[in-house]
Short mmCIF file of C-alpha atoms in Angstrom, two decimals:
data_model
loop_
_atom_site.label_atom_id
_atom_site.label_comp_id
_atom_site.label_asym_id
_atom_site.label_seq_id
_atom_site.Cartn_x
_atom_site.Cartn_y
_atom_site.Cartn_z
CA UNK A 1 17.15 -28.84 -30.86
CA UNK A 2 14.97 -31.71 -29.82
CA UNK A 3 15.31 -32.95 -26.26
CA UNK A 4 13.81 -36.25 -24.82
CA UNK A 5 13.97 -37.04 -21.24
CA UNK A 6 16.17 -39.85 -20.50
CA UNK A 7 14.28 -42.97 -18.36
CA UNK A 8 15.12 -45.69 -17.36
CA UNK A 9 11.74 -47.58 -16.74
CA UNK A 10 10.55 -50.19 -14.05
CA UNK A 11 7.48 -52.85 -13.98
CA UNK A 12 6.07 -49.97 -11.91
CA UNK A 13 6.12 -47.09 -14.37
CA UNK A 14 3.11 -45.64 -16.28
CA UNK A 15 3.86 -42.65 -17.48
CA UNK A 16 6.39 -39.68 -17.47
CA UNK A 17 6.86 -36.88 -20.01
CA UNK A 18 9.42 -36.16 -22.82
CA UNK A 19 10.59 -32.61 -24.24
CA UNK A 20 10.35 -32.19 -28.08
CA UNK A 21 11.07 -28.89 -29.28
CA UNK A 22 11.77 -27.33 -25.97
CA UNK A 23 7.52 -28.73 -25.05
CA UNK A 24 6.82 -31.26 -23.04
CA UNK A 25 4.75 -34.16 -24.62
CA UNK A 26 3.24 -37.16 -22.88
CA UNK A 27 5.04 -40.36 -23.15
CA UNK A 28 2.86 -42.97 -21.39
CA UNK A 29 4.41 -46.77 -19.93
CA UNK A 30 2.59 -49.76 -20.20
CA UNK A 31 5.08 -52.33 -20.32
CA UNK A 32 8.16 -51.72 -17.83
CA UNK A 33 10.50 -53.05 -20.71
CA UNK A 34 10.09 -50.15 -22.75
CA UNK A 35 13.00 -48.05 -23.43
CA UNK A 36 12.52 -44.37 -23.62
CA UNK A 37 15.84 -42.91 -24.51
CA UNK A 38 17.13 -39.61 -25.75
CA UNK A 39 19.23 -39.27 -29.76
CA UNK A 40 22.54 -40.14 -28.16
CA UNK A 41 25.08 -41.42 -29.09
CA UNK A 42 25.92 -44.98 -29.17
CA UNK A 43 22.31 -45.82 -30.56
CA UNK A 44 21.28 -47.28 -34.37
CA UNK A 45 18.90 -46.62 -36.94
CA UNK A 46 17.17 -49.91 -38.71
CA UNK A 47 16.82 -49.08 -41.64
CA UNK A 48 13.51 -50.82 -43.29
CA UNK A 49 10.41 -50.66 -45.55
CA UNK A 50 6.93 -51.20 -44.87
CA UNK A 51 7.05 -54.29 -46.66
CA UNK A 52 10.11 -55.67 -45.08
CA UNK A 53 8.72 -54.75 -41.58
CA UNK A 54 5.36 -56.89 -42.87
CA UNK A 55 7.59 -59.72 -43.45
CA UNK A 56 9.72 -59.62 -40.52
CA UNK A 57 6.29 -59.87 -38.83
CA UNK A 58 5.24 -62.82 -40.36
CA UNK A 59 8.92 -64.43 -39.33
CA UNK A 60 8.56 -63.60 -35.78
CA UNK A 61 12.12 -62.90 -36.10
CA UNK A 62 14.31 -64.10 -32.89
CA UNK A 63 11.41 -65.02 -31.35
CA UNK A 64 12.44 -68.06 -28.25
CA UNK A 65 15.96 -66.58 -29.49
CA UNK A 66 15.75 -68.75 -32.69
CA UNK A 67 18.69 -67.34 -35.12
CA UNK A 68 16.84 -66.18 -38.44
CA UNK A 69 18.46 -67.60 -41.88
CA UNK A 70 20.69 -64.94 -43.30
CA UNK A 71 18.18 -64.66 -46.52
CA UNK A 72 15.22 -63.85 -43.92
CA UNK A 73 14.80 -60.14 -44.30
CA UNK A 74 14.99 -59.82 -40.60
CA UNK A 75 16.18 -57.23 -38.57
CA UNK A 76 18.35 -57.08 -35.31
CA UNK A 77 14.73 -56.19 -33.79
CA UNK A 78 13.19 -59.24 -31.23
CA UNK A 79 9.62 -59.82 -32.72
CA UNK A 80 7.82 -58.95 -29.39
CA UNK A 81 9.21 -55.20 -29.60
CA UNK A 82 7.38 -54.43 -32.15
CA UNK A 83 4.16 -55.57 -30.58
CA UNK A 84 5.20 -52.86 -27.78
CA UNK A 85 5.93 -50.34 -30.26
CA UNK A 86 2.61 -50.63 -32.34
CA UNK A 87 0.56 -50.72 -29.09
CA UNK A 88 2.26 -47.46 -27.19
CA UNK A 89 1.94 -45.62 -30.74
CA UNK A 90 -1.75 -46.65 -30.73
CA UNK A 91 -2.73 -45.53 -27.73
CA UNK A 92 -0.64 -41.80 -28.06
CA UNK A 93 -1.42 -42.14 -32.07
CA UNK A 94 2.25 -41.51 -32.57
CA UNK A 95 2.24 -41.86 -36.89
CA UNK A 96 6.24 -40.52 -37.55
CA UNK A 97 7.56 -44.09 -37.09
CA UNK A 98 5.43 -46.93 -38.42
CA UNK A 99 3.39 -44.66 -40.49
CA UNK A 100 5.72 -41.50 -41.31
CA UNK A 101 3.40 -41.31 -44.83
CA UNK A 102 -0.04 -40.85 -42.79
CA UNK A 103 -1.51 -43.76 -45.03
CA UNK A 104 -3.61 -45.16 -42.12
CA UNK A 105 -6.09 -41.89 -41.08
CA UNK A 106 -7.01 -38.55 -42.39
CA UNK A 107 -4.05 -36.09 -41.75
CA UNK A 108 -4.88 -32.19 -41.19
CA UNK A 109 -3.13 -29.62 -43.23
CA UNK A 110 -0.59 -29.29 -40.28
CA UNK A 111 0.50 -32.95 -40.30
CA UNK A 112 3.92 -32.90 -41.02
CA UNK A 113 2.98 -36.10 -43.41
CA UNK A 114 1.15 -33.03 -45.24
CA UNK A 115 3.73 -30.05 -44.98
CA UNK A 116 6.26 -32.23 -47.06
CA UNK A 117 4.46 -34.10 -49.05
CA UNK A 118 4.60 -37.29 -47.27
CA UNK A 119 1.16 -38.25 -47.75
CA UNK A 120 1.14 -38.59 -51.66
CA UNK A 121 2.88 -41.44 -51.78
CA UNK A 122 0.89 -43.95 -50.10
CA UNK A 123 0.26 -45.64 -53.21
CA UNK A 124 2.65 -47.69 -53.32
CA UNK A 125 2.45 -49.19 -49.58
CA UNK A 126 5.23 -51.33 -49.29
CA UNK A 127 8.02 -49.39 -50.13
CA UNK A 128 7.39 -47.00 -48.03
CA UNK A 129 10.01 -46.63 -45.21
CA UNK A 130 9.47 -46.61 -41.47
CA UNK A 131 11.21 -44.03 -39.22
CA UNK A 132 13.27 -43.36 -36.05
CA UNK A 133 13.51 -47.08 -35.62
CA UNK A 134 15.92 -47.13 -32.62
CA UNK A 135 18.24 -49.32 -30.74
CA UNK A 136 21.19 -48.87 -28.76
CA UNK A 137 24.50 -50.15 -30.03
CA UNK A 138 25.16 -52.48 -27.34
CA UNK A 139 21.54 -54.35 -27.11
CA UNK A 140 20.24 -54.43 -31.08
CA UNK A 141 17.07 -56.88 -29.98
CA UNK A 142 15.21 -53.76 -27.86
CA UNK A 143 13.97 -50.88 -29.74
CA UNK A 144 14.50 -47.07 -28.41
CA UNK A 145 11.07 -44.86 -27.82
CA UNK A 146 12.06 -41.24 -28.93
CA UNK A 147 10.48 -38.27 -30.57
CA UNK A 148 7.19 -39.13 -28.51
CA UNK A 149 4.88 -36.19 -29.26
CA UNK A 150 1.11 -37.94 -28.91
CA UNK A 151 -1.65 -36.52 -30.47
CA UNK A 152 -4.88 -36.47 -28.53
CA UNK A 153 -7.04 -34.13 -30.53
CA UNK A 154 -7.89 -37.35 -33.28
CA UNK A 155 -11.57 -38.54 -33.12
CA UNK A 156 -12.59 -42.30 -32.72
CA UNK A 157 -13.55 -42.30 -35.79
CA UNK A 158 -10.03 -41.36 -37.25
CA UNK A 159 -7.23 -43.29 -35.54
CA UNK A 160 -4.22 -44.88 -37.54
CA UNK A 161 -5.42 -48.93 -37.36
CA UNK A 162 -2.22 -48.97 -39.63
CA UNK A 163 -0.05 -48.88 -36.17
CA UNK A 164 -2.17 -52.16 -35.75
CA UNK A 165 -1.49 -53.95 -39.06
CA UNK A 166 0.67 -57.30 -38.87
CA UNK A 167 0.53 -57.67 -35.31
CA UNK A 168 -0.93 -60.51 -33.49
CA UNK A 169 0.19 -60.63 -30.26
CA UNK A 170 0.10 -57.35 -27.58
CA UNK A 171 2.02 -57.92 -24.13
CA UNK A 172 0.45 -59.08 -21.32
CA UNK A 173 1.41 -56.56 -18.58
CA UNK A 174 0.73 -53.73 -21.01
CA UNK A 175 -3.07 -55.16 -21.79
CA UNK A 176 -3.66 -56.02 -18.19
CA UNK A 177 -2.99 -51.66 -16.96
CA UNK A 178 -5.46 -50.95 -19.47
CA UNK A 179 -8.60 -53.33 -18.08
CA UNK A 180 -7.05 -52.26 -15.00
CA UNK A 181 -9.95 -50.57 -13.15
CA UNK A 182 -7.26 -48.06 -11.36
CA UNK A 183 -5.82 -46.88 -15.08
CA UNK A 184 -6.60 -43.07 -14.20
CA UNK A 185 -5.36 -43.25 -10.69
CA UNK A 186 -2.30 -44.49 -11.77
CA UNK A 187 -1.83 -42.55 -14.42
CA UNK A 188 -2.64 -39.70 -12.76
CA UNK A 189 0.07 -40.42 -9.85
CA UNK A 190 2.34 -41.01 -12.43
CA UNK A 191 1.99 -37.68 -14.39
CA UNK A 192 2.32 -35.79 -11.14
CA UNK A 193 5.47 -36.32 -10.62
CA UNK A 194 6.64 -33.86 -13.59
CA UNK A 195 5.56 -30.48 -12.76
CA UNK A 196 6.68 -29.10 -16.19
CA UNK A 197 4.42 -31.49 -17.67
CA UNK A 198 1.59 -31.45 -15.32
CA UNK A 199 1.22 -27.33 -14.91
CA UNK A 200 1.99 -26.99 -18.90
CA UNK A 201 -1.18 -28.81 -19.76
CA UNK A 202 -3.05 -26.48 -17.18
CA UNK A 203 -3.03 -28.59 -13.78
CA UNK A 204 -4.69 -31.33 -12.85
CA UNK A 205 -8.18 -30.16 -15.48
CA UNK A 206 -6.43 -30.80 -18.62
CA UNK A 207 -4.21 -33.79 -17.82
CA UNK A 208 -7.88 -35.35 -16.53
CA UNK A 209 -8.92 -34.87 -20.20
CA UNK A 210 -5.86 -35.90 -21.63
CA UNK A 211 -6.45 -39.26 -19.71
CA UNK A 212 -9.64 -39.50 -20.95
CA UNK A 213 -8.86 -39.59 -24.45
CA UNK A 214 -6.25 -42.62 -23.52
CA UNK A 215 -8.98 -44.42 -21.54
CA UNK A 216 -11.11 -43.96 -24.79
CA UNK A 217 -8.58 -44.99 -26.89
CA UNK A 218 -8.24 -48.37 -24.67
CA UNK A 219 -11.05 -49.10 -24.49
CA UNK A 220 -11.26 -48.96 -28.41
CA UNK A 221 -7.68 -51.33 -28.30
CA UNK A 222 -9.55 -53.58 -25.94
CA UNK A 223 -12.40 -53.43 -28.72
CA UNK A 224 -9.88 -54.48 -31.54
CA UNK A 225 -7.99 -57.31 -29.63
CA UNK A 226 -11.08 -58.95 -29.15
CA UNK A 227 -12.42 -58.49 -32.42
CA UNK A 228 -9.42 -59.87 -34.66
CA UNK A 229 -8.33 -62.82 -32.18
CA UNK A 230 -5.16 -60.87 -30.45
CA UNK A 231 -3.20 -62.94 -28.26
CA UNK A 232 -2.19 -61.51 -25.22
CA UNK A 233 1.25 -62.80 -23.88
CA UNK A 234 3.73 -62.36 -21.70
CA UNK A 235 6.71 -60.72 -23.45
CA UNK A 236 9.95 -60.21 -20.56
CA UNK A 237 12.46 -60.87 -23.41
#
């Protein structure tokens, strides 16, 4: 049975860890209006494609709480969550929602894309359907982070840009923790307070190297916005 620790986060919060499959996995903050939730109920899938969640993008859909035309393709999703969602699946490389198919990077044999046959069908892109896109009943506009088992052991040279594609704005308070010059103390305070987590990867040792593959893997994000004219906004919706 998969288990996610339930979170409420703050403007404070960086990071905190999640069980999946009884083993705890790294879920790590950067905007305090993420919300990290466990398969309970009272939450909703949305149900789209690739090519539906391209166009939604495009429509900046109940963005300044504009009401989208009932023909619009949109979602109950607010435009800036998905912003969130592509950058915190980025930075942990989380593929199983915006890229269940592994179209975006080279998957090993032990990809789940791989074990079912996932990654054969990226031929035809846009029909391809994203995954564990969750909200909870009561608030459809916010999305809810489960199933957040990162994967640090992918090379520079083979990260998922897909997570990237579409999006042209990143939030503000996320971007701002990652030129922060105190990212690893922080993150590092943060991760600390779960034992489980923090002894489970081996002590303090192997969370430092975990946090240097997210440092990397900012700095690379820092790289990107820069390089394809990324807005950074503020995005308290």
């Amino acid at each position: 049975m998969k288990r996610t620790h339930h979170h409420e986060a703050s403007d404070s919060d960086l990071a905190l860890s999640t069980m999946t499959d009884g083993q705890p996995c790294p879920v790590v903050l950067w905007d305090g209006s993420l919300s990290p939730g466990d398969n309970a109920e009272g939450q909703s899938t949305v149900r789209m494609t690739w090519g539906e969640y391209q166009s939604s993008l495009k429509q900046r859909c109940w963005n300044r709480n504009v009401t989208p035309k009932p023909n619009s393709g949109c979602s109950s999703i607010h435009h800036y969550e998905w912003s969130k969602l592509a950058l915190f699946d980025f930075l942990l490389q989380i593929y199983s929602r915006l890229d269940r198919n592994c179209c975006g990077f080279r998957p090993l044999q032990e990809d789940v894309c791989v074990e079912q046959g996932h990654h054969l069908e990226c031929g035809d892109i846009d029909s391809l359907t994203l995954d564990n896109i969750i909200h909870r009943g009561h608030d459809p506009r916010h999305l809810v982070f489960t199933e957040n088992k990162g994967f640090f052991d992918r090379d520079e040279d083979n990260l998922d840009y897909r997570l990237l594609e579409g999006i042209k704005e990143l939030p503000e308070q996320a971007v701002a923790v990652l030129m922060s010059q105190r990212l690893r103390e922080r993150l590092l305070q943060s991760l600390f307070l779960d034992q489980l987590y923090w002894e489970s990867q081996g002590g303090r040792q192997g969370i430092e190297k975990l946090i240097d593959v997210i440092e990397r893997r900012a700095q690379v994000l820092l790289t990107y916005i820069n390089a394809h004219g990324i807005k950074v906004v503020p995005m308290n919706v």
